[in-house]
Tab-separated table of C-alpha atoms in Angstrom:
chain	number	residue	atom	x	y	z
E	131	UNK	CA	-10.990	5.167	64.769
E	132	UNK	CA	-12.491	4.490	61.580
E	133	UNK	CA	-10.556	2.726	58.882
E	134	UNK	CA	-9.872	3.925	55.379
E	135	UNK	CA	-12.667	3.789	52.892
E	136	UNK	CA	-12.209	0.908	50.568
E	137	UNK	CA	-12.477	1.671	46.890
E	138	UNK	CA	-13.090	-0.984	44.100
E	139	UNK	CA	-9.763	-1.918	42.633
E	140	UNK	CA	-8.864	0.156	39.647
E	141	UNK	CA	-8.034	-2.656	37.366
E	142	UNK	CA	-11.498	-3.957	37.709
E	143	UNK	CA	-13.027	-0.770	36.961
E	144	UNK	CA	-10.867	-0.284	33.849
E	145	UNK	CA	-11.801	-3.803	32.996
E	146	UNK	CA	-15.586	-3.115	33.169
E	147	UNK	CA	-15.112	0.275	31.347
E	148	UNK	CA	-13.313	-1.717	28.449
E	149	UNK	CA	-16.162	-4.310	28.327
E	150	UNK	CA	-18.742	-1.462	28.184
E	151	UNK	CA	-16.623	0.276	25.476
E	152	UNK	CA	-16.462	-2.934	23.410
E	153	UNK	CA	-20.054	-3.564	23.772
E	154	UNK	CA	-20.916	-0.113	22.786
E	155	UNK	CA	-18.667	-0.288	19.698
E	156	UNK	CA	-20.259	-3.747	18.804
E	157	UNK	CA	-23.732	-2.174	19.220
E	158	UNK	CA	-22.842	0.793	17.026
E	159	UNK	CA	-21.491	-1.577	14.435
E	160	UNK	CA	-24.441	-3.894	14.528
E	161	UNK	CA	-26.783	-0.956	14.165
E	162	UNK	CA	-24.847	0.381	11.260
E	163	UNK	CA	-24.592	-2.974	9.536
E	164	UNK	CA	-28.246	-3.582	10.123
E	165	UNK	CA	-29.231	-0.179	8.661
E	166	UNK	CA	-26.910	-0.936	5.679
E	167	UNK	CA	-28.721	-4.228	5.142
E	168	UNK	CA	-31.975	-2.224	5.016
E	169	UNK	CA	-30.287	0.145	2.471
E	170	UNK	CA	-29.321	-2.954	0.398
E	171	UNK	CA	-32.719	-4.308	0.326
E	172	UNK	CA	-34.170	-0.998	-0.633
E	173	UNK	CA	-31.644	-0.547	-3.252
E	174	UNK	CA	-32.231	-4.146	-4.584
E	175	UNK	CA	-35.928	-3.400	-4.730
E	176	UNK	CA	-35.532	-0.077	-6.675
E	177	UNK	CA	-33.213	-1.840	-9.324
E	178	UNK	CA	-36.011	-4.334	-10.281
E	179	UNK	CA	-37.854	-1.615	-12.255
E	180	UNK	CA	-35.384	-1.381	-15.124
E	181	UNK	CA	-34.055	-4.868	-14.894
E	182	UNK	CA	-35.360	-6.443	-18.173
E	183	UNK	CA	-34.315	-3.468	-20.189
E	184	UNK	CA	-30.681	-4.024	-19.115
E	185	UNK	CA	-30.732	-7.565	-20.412
E	186	UNK	CA	-32.004	-6.618	-24.027
E	187	UNK	CA	-28.948	-6.648	-26.257
E	188	UNK	CA	-28.414	-3.573	-28.489
E	189	UNK	CA	-27.949	-4.016	-32.236
E	190	UNK	CA	-24.162	-4.036	-32.059
E	191	UNK	CA	-23.842	-6.353	-29.135
E	192	UNK	CA	-21.836	-8.848	-31.003
E	193	UNK	CA	-19.543	-6.176	-32.677
E	194	UNK	CA	-16.363	-5.897	-30.776
E	195	UNK	CA	-13.428	-7.656	-29.143
E	196	UNK	CA	-13.848	-10.279	-26.528
E	197	UNK	CA	-13.986	-8.691	-23.060
E	198	UNK	CA	-15.201	-5.210	-24.127
E	199	UNK	CA	-18.124	-3.864	-22.341
E	200	UNK	CA	-21.463	-3.570	-24.061
E	201	UNK	CA	-23.091	-1.726	-21.148
E	202	UNK	CA	-22.740	-1.357	-17.348
E	203	UNK	CA	-24.838	0.179	-14.735
E	204	UNK	CA	-23.805	0.822	-11.006
E	205	UNK	CA	-26.027	-0.955	-8.497
E	206	UNK	CA	-27.437	0.491	-5.326
E	207	UNK	CA	-28.113	-2.394	-3.011
E	208	UNK	CA	-24.395	-3.394	-2.580
E	209	UNK	CA	-22.362	-5.139	0.141
E	210	UNK	CA	-21.054	-3.116	2.970
E	211	UNK	CA	-18.194	-0.694	1.884
E	212	UNK	CA	-18.111	-1.926	-1.673
E	213	UNK	CA	-19.354	-0.704	-5.063
E	214	UNK	CA	-20.766	-2.930	-7.700
E	215	UNK	CA	-22.052	-2.941	-11.236
E	216	UNK	CA	-24.228	-5.076	-13.394
E	217	UNK	CA	-22.298	-5.674	-16.805
E	218	UNK	CA	-22.911	-7.014	-20.241
E	219	UNK	CA	-19.813	-7.825	-22.302
E	220	UNK	CA	-18.633	-9.784	-25.119
E	221	UNK	CA	-16.972	-13.249	-25.478
E	222	UNK	CA	-16.388	-16.166	-27.777
E	223	UNK	CA	-17.992	-19.635	-27.764
E	224	UNK	CA	-16.090	-22.906	-28.299
E	225	UNK	CA	-16.108	-22.310	-31.964
E	226	UNK	CA	-14.806	-18.794	-31.808
E	227	UNK	CA	-18.187	-17.211	-32.507
E	228	UNK	CA	-19.017	-13.899	-30.735
E	229	UNK	CA	-21.537	-14.262	-27.703
E	230	UNK	CA	-22.766	-12.042	-25.038
E	231	UNK	CA	-22.417	-12.664	-21.329
E	232	UNK	CA	-23.802	-10.772	-18.272
E	233	UNK	CA	-22.613	-10.835	-14.773
E	234	UNK	CA	-21.637	-8.616	-11.745
E	235	UNK	CA	-18.525	-6.764	-10.776
E	236	UNK	CA	-17.872	-5.833	-7.071
E	237	UNK	CA	-14.936	-3.974	-5.511
E	238	UNK	CA	-14.015	-2.949	-2.057
E	239	UNK	CA	-14.223	0.772	-1.567
E	240	UNK	CA	-12.962	2.025	1.881
E	241	UNK	CA	-12.538	-1.478	3.092
E	242	UNK	CA	-9.083	-1.994	1.541
E	243	UNK	CA	-7.925	1.312	0.132
E	244	UNK	CA	-5.345	1.541	-2.738
E	245	UNK	CA	-2.352	3.812	-3.188
E	246	UNK	CA	-2.404	5.908	-6.241
E	247	UNK	CA	-1.530	3.809	-9.286
E	248	UNK	CA	-2.306	0.428	-7.641
E	249	UNK	CA	-4.483	-2.187	-9.042
E	250	UNK	CA	-6.539	-4.929	-7.465
E	251	UNK	CA	-6.126	-8.671	-7.981
E	252	UNK	CA	-9.294	-9.885	-9.765
E	253	UNK	CA	-11.153	-12.945	-8.464
E	254	UNK	CA	-13.233	-14.574	-11.092
E	255	UNK	CA	-16.157	-16.443	-9.510
E	256	UNK	CA	-17.789	-19.493	-11.275
E	257	UNK	CA	-21.254	-20.265	-9.631
E	258	UNK	CA	-22.723	-23.637	-9.109
E	259	UNK	CA	-25.680	-24.836	-11.248
E	260	UNK	CA	-28.623	-22.406	-10.968
E	261	UNK	CA	-30.250	-23.526	-14.222
E	262	UNK	CA	-29.811	-22.661	-17.976
E	263	UNK	CA	-32.773	-20.217	-18.591
E	264	UNK	CA	-32.083	-16.488	-18.650
E	265	UNK	CA	-34.084	-16.005	-15.450
E	266	UNK	CA	-31.751	-18.319	-13.521
E	267	UNK	CA	-28.746	-15.998	-13.924
E	268	UNK	CA	-27.498	-14.776	-10.519
E	269	UNK	CA	-27.159	-11.368	-11.636
E	270	UNK	CA	-30.849	-11.210	-12.331
E	271	UNK	CA	-31.893	-12.314	-8.763
E	272	UNK	CA	-33.219	-9.998	-6.244
E	273	UNK	CA	-29.740	-10.133	-4.357
E	274	UNK	CA	-27.199	-10.688	-7.012
E	275	UNK	CA	-24.290	-11.231	-4.397
E	276	UNK	CA	-25.954	-14.029	-2.266
E	277	UNK	CA	-24.645	-16.826	-4.436
E	278	UNK	CA	-20.996	-15.562	-4.538
E	279	UNK	CA	-19.580	-17.928	-1.948
E	280	UNK	CA	-16.764	-16.189	0.060
E	281	UNK	CA	-17.598	-12.790	-1.431
E	282	UNK	CA	-16.870	-11.049	1.962
E	283	UNK	CA	-13.643	-12.910	2.314
E	284	UNK	CA	-12.565	-11.883	-1.231
E	285	UNK	CA	-13.385	-8.278	-0.701
E	286	UNK	CA	-11.492	-8.131	2.579
E	287	UNK	CA	-8.608	-9.544	0.709
E	288	UNK	CA	-8.769	-6.517	-1.578
E	289	UNK	CA	-9.980	-8.457	-4.606
E	290	UNK	CA	-12.201	-7.016	-7.231
E	291	UNK	CA	-14.648	-9.814	-7.853
E	292	UNK	CA	-16.366	-10.608	-11.123
E	293	UNK	CA	-19.220	-13.135	-11.180
E	294	UNK	CA	-20.264	-14.135	-14.802
E	295	UNK	CA	-23.734	-15.642	-15.400
E	296	UNK	CA	-22.372	-17.846	-18.185
E	297	UNK	CA	-23.429	-17.739	-21.849
E	298	UNK	CA	-27.104	-18.201	-22.512
E	299	UNK	CA	-28.121	-17.059	-19.014
E	300	UNK	CA	-29.173	-13.539	-18.273
E	301	UNK	CA	-29.308	-12.563	-21.865
E	302	UNK	CA	-29.822	-14.370	-25.115
E	303	UNK	CA	-27.238	-16.756	-26.358
E	304	UNK	CA	-26.444	-20.467	-27.095
E	305	UNK	CA	-26.821	-22.853	-24.146
E	306	UNK	CA	-23.386	-23.264	-22.463
E	307	UNK	CA	-24.202	-25.676	-19.635
E	308	UNK	CA	-21.139	-27.794	-18.948
E	309	UNK	CA	-19.563	-26.645	-22.329
E	310	UNK	CA	-16.081	-26.188	-20.938
E	311	UNK	CA	-14.388	-24.072	-23.529
E	312	UNK	CA	-17.327	-21.543	-23.612
E	313	UNK	CA	-17.476	-21.267	-19.869
E	314	UNK	CA	-13.709	-20.667	-19.529
E	315	UNK	CA	-13.872	-17.991	-22.116
E	316	UNK	CA	-16.530	-16.330	-20.336
E	317	UNK	CA	-14.710	-16.262	-17.021
E	318	UNK	CA	-11.614	-14.748	-18.592
E	319	UNK	CA	-13.573	-12.003	-20.714
E	320	UNK	CA	-15.360	-11.228	-17.404
E	321	UNK	CA	-11.967	-10.318	-15.971
E	322	UNK	CA	-11.367	-8.018	-19.075
E	323	UNK	CA	-14.865	-6.538	-18.695
E	324	UNK	CA	-14.034	-5.797	-14.867
E	325	UNK	CA	-10.767	-4.028	-16.094
E	326	UNK	CA	-12.868	-1.692	-18.449
E	327	UNK	CA	-14.553	-0.139	-15.330
E	328	UNK	CA	-12.059	2.343	-14.046
E	329	UNK	CA	-13.512	2.601	-10.628
E	330	UNK	CA	-12.937	-1.163	-10.151
E	331	UNK	CA	-9.146	-0.655	-10.309
E	332	UNK	CA	-8.936	-4.210	-11.767
E	333	UNK	CA	-5.479	-5.402	-12.560
E	334	UNK	CA	-4.062	-8.212	-14.733
E	335	UNK	CA	-3.362	-10.597	-11.793
E	336	UNK	CA	-6.265	-13.095	-11.612
E	337	UNK	CA	-7.378	-15.804	-8.864
E	338	UNK	CA	-10.059	-18.122	-10.294
E	339	UNK	CA	-12.555	-19.707	-7.731
E	340	UNK	CA	-15.630	-21.851	-8.575
E	341	UNK	CA	-17.993	-24.484	-7.228
E	342	UNK	CA	-19.440	-27.434	-8.984
E	343	UNK	CA	-20.317	-26.184	-12.508
E	344	UNK	CA	-18.062	-23.334	-11.695
E	345	UNK	CA	-15.213	-25.465	-10.795
E	346	UNK	CA	-15.342	-26.847	-14.415
E	347	UNK	CA	-15.551	-23.285	-15.642
E	348	UNK	CA	-12.398	-22.040	-13.667
E	349	UNK	CA	-10.402	-25.030	-14.544
E	350	UNK	CA	-11.180	-24.566	-18.281
E	351	UNK	CA	-10.309	-20.908	-17.809
E	352	UNK	CA	-7.032	-21.736	-16.395
E	353	UNK	CA	-6.166	-24.169	-19.079
E	354	UNK	CA	-7.166	-21.728	-21.796
E	355	UNK	CA	-5.646	-18.444	-20.322
E	356	UNK	CA	-2.197	-18.575	-21.740
E	357	UNK	CA	-3.419	-18.796	-25.282
E	358	UNK	CA	-6.834	-16.928	-24.970
E	359	UNK	CA	-5.974	-13.978	-22.618
E	360	UNK	CA	-2.078	-13.788	-22.465
E	361	UNK	CA	-2.275	-10.223	-21.002
E	362	UNK	CA	-3.641	-11.808	-17.904
E	363	UNK	CA	-1.771	-13.757	-15.326
E	364	UNK	CA	-3.622	-16.521	-13.448
E	365	UNK	CA	-1.862	-16.459	-10.070
E	366	UNK	CA	-4.083	-19.335	-8.337
E	367	UNK	CA	-6.888	-21.532	-9.042
E	368	UNK	CA	-9.430	-22.913	-6.410
E	369	UNK	CA	-12.514	-25.177	-6.891
E	370	UNK	CA	-14.971	-26.734	-4.523
E	371	UNK	CA	-16.362	-30.042	-5.594
E	372	UNK	CA	-15.689	-29.270	-9.348
E	373	UNK	CA	-17.483	-30.910	-12.074
E	374	UNK	CA	-14.227	-31.947	-13.543
E	375	UNK	CA	-14.729	-35.447	-14.888
E	376	UNK	CA	-18.136	-35.351	-16.596
E	377	UNK	CA	-17.870	-39.035	-17.413
E	378	UNK	CA	-17.547	-39.948	-13.710
E	379	UNK	CA	-20.230	-37.434	-12.715
E	380	UNK	CA	-22.704	-38.755	-15.369
E	381	UNK	CA	-21.882	-42.396	-14.725
E	382	UNK	CA	-22.439	-42.004	-10.835
E	383	UNK	CA	-25.935	-40.695	-11.395
E	384	UNK	CA	-27.433	-42.576	-14.432
E	385	UNK	CA	-30.227	-44.017	-12.362
E	386	UNK	CA	-31.187	-41.193	-9.823
E	387	UNK	CA	-32.842	-37.916	-9.743
E	388	UNK	CA	-29.648	-35.968	-9.895
E	389	UNK	CA	-28.791	-37.678	-13.156
E	390	UNK	CA	-32.195	-36.750	-14.562
E	391	UNK	CA	-31.882	-33.132	-13.385
E	392	UNK	CA	-28.212	-32.646	-14.660
E	393	UNK	CA	-28.984	-34.612	-17.786
E	394	UNK	CA	-32.099	-32.454	-18.715
E	395	UNK	CA	-29.856	-29.392	-18.691
E	396	UNK	CA	-26.571	-30.968	-20.196
E	397	UNK	CA	-28.145	-33.064	-23.070
E	398	UNK	CA	-30.193	-30.083	-24.065
E	399	UNK	CA	-27.089	-28.026	-24.183
E	400	UNK	CA	-25.145	-30.597	-25.955
E	401	UNK	CA	-27.858	-31.276	-28.475
E	402	UNK	CA	-28.134	-27.497	-29.283
E	403	UNK	CA	-24.390	-26.929	-29.515
E	404	UNK	CA	-22.988	-30.217	-31.038
E	405	UNK	CA	-26.215	-31.548	-32.598
E	406	UNK	CA	-26.126	-29.564	-35.946
E	407	UNK	CA	-22.684	-30.826	-36.765
E	408	UNK	CA	-22.238	-34.090	-34.866
E	409	UNK	CA	-23.956	-37.132	-36.155
E	410	UNK	CA	-26.031	-38.787	-33.258
E	411	UNK	CA	-25.918	-35.787	-30.874
E	412	UNK	CA	-29.607	-34.918	-31.135
E	413	UNK	CA	-31.785	-35.149	-28.090
E	414	UNK	CA	-33.876	-37.996	-29.784
E	415	UNK	CA	-30.508	-39.963	-29.980
E	416	UNK	CA	-30.120	-40.091	-26.142
E	417	UNK	CA	-33.439	-39.529	-24.383
E	418	UNK	CA	-36.365	-41.976	-24.158
E	419	UNK	CA	-39.538	-41.136	-25.724
E	420	UNK	CA	-41.011	-40.326	-22.220
E	421	UNK	CA	-38.022	-38.094	-21.370
E	422	UNK	CA	-38.236	-36.201	-24.680
E	423	UNK	CA	-41.878	-35.214	-23.669
E	424	UNK	CA	-40.876	-34.076	-20.174
E	425	UNK	CA	-37.435	-32.383	-20.462
E	426	UNK	CA	-38.816	-29.324	-22.185
E	427	UNK	CA	-40.848	-28.635	-19.072
E	428	UNK	CA	-37.648	-28.981	-16.899
E	429	UNK	CA	-35.225	-26.804	-18.765
E	430	UNK	CA	-36.951	-23.460	-17.980
E	431	UNK	CA	-36.889	-24.143	-14.275
E	432	UNK	CA	-34.120	-22.819	-12.058
E	433	UNK	CA	-32.440	-25.397	-9.807
E	434	UNK	CA	-31.983	-23.623	-6.416
E	435	UNK	CA	-35.503	-21.879	-6.442
E	436	UNK	CA	-37.511	-24.641	-8.126
E	437	UNK	CA	-35.764	-27.828	-7.151
E	438	UNK	CA	-39.116	-29.288	-5.748
E	439	UNK	CA	-40.731	-28.801	-9.179
E	440	UNK	CA	-37.811	-30.065	-11.136
E	441	UNK	CA	-37.635	-33.395	-8.827
E	442	UNK	CA	-41.389	-33.843	-9.126
E	443	UNK	CA	-41.301	-33.750	-12.953
E	444	UNK	CA	-38.136	-35.752	-13.179
E	445	UNK	CA	-38.585	-38.499	-10.465
E	446	UNK	CA	-40.876	-40.708	-12.891
E	447	UNK	CA	-38.056	-40.820	-15.310
E	448	UNK	CA	-35.483	-42.276	-13.026
E	449	UNK	CA	-34.520	-45.515	-14.723
E	450	UNK	CA	-36.152	-44.524	-17.934
E	451	UNK	CA	-34.184	-41.276	-18.929
E	452	UNK	CA	-31.652	-42.356	-21.557
E	453	UNK	CA	-31.825	-44.881	-24.292
E	454	UNK	CA	-28.039	-45.653	-24.154
E	455	UNK	CA	-25.278	-45.231	-21.664
E	456	UNK	CA	-23.809	-41.764	-22.503
E	457	UNK	CA	-20.556	-42.674	-20.772
E	458	UNK	CA	-19.856	-45.562	-23.047
E	459	UNK	CA	-21.741	-44.685	-26.350
E	460	UNK	CA	-20.351	-42.130	-28.798
E	461	UNK	CA	-20.920	-39.297	-29.619
E	462	UNK	CA	-21.933	-38.560	-25.956
E	463	UNK	CA	-18.950	-40.418	-24.556
E	464	UNK	CA	-16.592	-38.298	-26.505
E	465	UNK	CA	-18.534	-35.107	-25.790
E	466	UNK	CA	-18.351	-35.701	-22.050
E	467	UNK	CA	-14.599	-36.364	-22.267
E	468	UNK	CA	-14.057	-33.145	-24.398
E	469	UNK	CA	-15.718	-31.123	-21.675
E	470	UNK	CA	-13.883	-32.724	-18.876
E	471	UNK	CA	-11.128	-30.765	-17.350
E	472	UNK	CA	-7.529	-32.019	-17.146
E	473	UNK	CA	-6.608	-32.376	-20.693
E	474	UNK	CA	-3.501	-30.012	-20.244
E	475	UNK	CA	-1.614	-28.608	-17.130
E	476	UNK	CA	-1.571	-25.064	-16.216
E	477	UNK	CA	1.210	-22.958	-14.469
E	478	UNK	CA	-0.718	-22.001	-11.225
E	479	UNK	CA	-1.102	-23.794	-7.913
E	480	UNK	CA	-4.486	-25.594	-7.678
E	481	UNK	CA	-6.651	-25.900	-4.526
E	482	UNK	CA	-9.489	-28.537	-4.669
E	483	UNK	CA	-11.908	-28.676	-1.808
E	484	UNK	CA	-14.129	-31.720	-1.478
E	485	UNK	CA	-16.783	-32.604	1.116
E	486	UNK	CA	-16.490	-36.106	2.445
E	487	UNK	CA	-20.352	-36.267	2.621
E	488	UNK	CA	-20.798	-35.092	-0.999
E	489	UNK	CA	-23.418	-37.298	-2.805
E	490	UNK	CA	-23.253	-35.468	-6.144
E	491	UNK	CA	-19.519	-35.074	-6.840
E	492	UNK	CA	-18.301	-38.252	-5.162
E	493	UNK	CA	-15.186	-37.963	-3.119
E	494	UNK	CA	-13.505	-40.820	-4.810
E	495	UNK	CA	-13.802	-39.104	-8.207
E	496	UNK	CA	-12.207	-35.908	-7.016
E	497	UNK	CA	-9.392	-37.836	-5.488
E	498	UNK	CA	-8.940	-39.469	-8.902
E	499	UNK	CA	-8.995	-36.062	-10.638
E	500	UNK	CA	-6.396	-34.533	-8.123
E	501	UNK	CA	-4.072	-37.554	-8.776
E	502	UNK	CA	-4.461	-36.960	-12.495
E	503	UNK	CA	-3.541	-33.315	-12.144
E	504	UNK	CA	-0.555	-34.222	-10.104
E	505	UNK	CA	0.620	-36.699	-12.756
E	506	UNK	CA	0.843	-33.637	-15.250
E	507	UNK	CA	3.336	-32.002	-12.929
E	508	UNK	CA	0.943	-29.689	-11.264
E	509	UNK	CA	0.975	-28.162	-7.748
E	510	UNK	CA	-2.276	-29.378	-6.311
E	511	UNK	CA	-3.623	-29.307	-2.713
E	512	UNK	CA	-6.623	-31.376	-1.736
E	513	UNK	CA	-8.486	-30.309	1.255
E	514	UNK	CA	-11.219	-32.735	2.401
E	515	UNK	CA	-13.903	-31.722	4.862
E	516	UNK	CA	-15.632	-34.173	7.050
E	517	UNK	CA	-19.392	-33.790	7.191
E	518	UNK	CA	-19.447	-31.207	4.286
E	519	UNK	CA	-21.930	-31.938	1.473
E	520	UNK	CA	-22.095	-30.639	-2.056
E	521	UNK	CA	-23.980	-27.701	-1.006
E	522	UNK	CA	-21.949	-26.755	2.035
E	523	UNK	CA	-18.287	-27.408	0.815
E	524	UNK	CA	-17.637	-23.984	-0.685
E	525	UNK	CA	-18.474	-22.163	2.545
E	526	UNK	CA	-16.919	-24.714	4.886
E	527	UNK	CA	-13.578	-24.620	3.027
E	528	UNK	CA	-13.243	-20.796	3.136
E	529	UNK	CA	-10.774	-20.652	6.204
E	530	UNK	CA	-8.536	-23.194	4.596
E	531	UNK	CA	-8.777	-21.429	1.214
E	532	UNK	CA	-7.940	-18.086	2.952
E	533	UNK	CA	-4.767	-19.504	4.380
E	534	UNK	CA	-3.869	-21.246	1.204
E	535	UNK	CA	-4.314	-18.007	-0.862
E	536	UNK	CA	-1.882	-16.312	1.558
E	537	UNK	CA	0.816	-18.723	0.639
E	538	UNK	CA	-0.058	-19.623	-3.010
E	539	UNK	CA	-1.644	-16.694	-4.842
E	540	UNK	CA	1.666	-15.386	-5.964
E	541	UNK	CA	0.497	-11.713	-6.184
C-alpha cells in the first residue's frame, strides 16, 4: 500500500514566498530609486543653463528687510520625495549693513505629510569650508545637495532644510569667511527666507546643524537669535568639529599646510572687513612678502574641488606665512577672539560631535570649548567618535545625533 504523498511543509513555503516578496519589493524600490537618480542628474544638467543669471543681483537687491526673498526658483534634480528651491535673500553683516545671500531650501513632500495648518521645523545647515569665491558656493555646484551632511535624515524627520552659501559666496558680497556675526545672521535669515516659500510649510521652530566653519556659523546664530530674530525659536543646536575657538584653531596650525590654506581665506576676509577701520589689520601687516604674492592665487580656488592645487601653491609658504603670531599679536589676536563662539550662553541644548582622529579641529580644543559652554550653565552633550576624522565626523555622528534630537529638539 502506497504511503501518503509528502508535501513541503507549509511554513517553509510561506517563508520562501515572503522572502521572494521582500526581494521583489526591494528590486522595485532599487529600480525606482535608480530611475529617480537618473532624473536628478538630468534635472541638474538642465538647470546649468540659466545658473549664472540667477546669481546676478537685481537693482533693488539690498532694498528690503532681512530674510525677505529677492528671488527663488524651483529645482528639478531634487532628492527623492522632496521639493527644492534655489533662493536669494537679504541679510545684514556684522555692522548692520544690508547684504545678499544665496542658498537652497529643501522640503519633504509625500515622505512626511502634514495635516492642514501644520508647519515644519526648519533645519538650518551650516556647511564646512568650501572656499570663499562665488563659484565655491554649494548651491552653484552641479549637485547642490551633496554637501548637506545628513540631508536624508533631516527630511525623514520631517524638517524643511535651508542651506545658506554664506555672504560673499554664490553672489556678490563682502567676504564673510569665519566672520561669526555675519555668518550667524545669514543662517537665521535663511530660515526667514524658507518661511517665505509657501510650499515649504516652514515654521518658526528651528534646529541648527553645522560642520567645521558651519559649526561656527550655527553657534553664532544661536547666540544672536533672541535679539536678531525673536520670532524664531531655536529648539536645538548641533555642531560637528566646530571652528569654535579660532585662537586655538589657528595656533594649532601656524606651521603647517592647513594653517596656510585656512589663513589665506581668513586673513583675506579679515583684511577686507576690518582693515579699513582697524589699524594694523591689512594683509601686509600679517603676511610675509612671499605670502602676499601667492595668496591672491589661492583665494579664488575652492577647497574641496581644488585642494591639490591649493596645497601645491601653499606648501612652499609653510614656516614663512605670517610675519607675527596672530594668536598673540593685536589686532589679529582680538579679531580671532571676537569671532570665536562662546561669548554668551543660549537657551537651547547643544550637541557637539568630535572625531578622535581629527587633525584639523583638535579633540582637546573641542573638549575645552565644551567645558567652557558648560561653565556658562548650558546643557551640552559631547559625542566623541573613535576613528572619525575632520572629514568624516559629521556623517559618522548622524545615528547619535538622530537619537539626541528625539530627546532634545523640544519641538
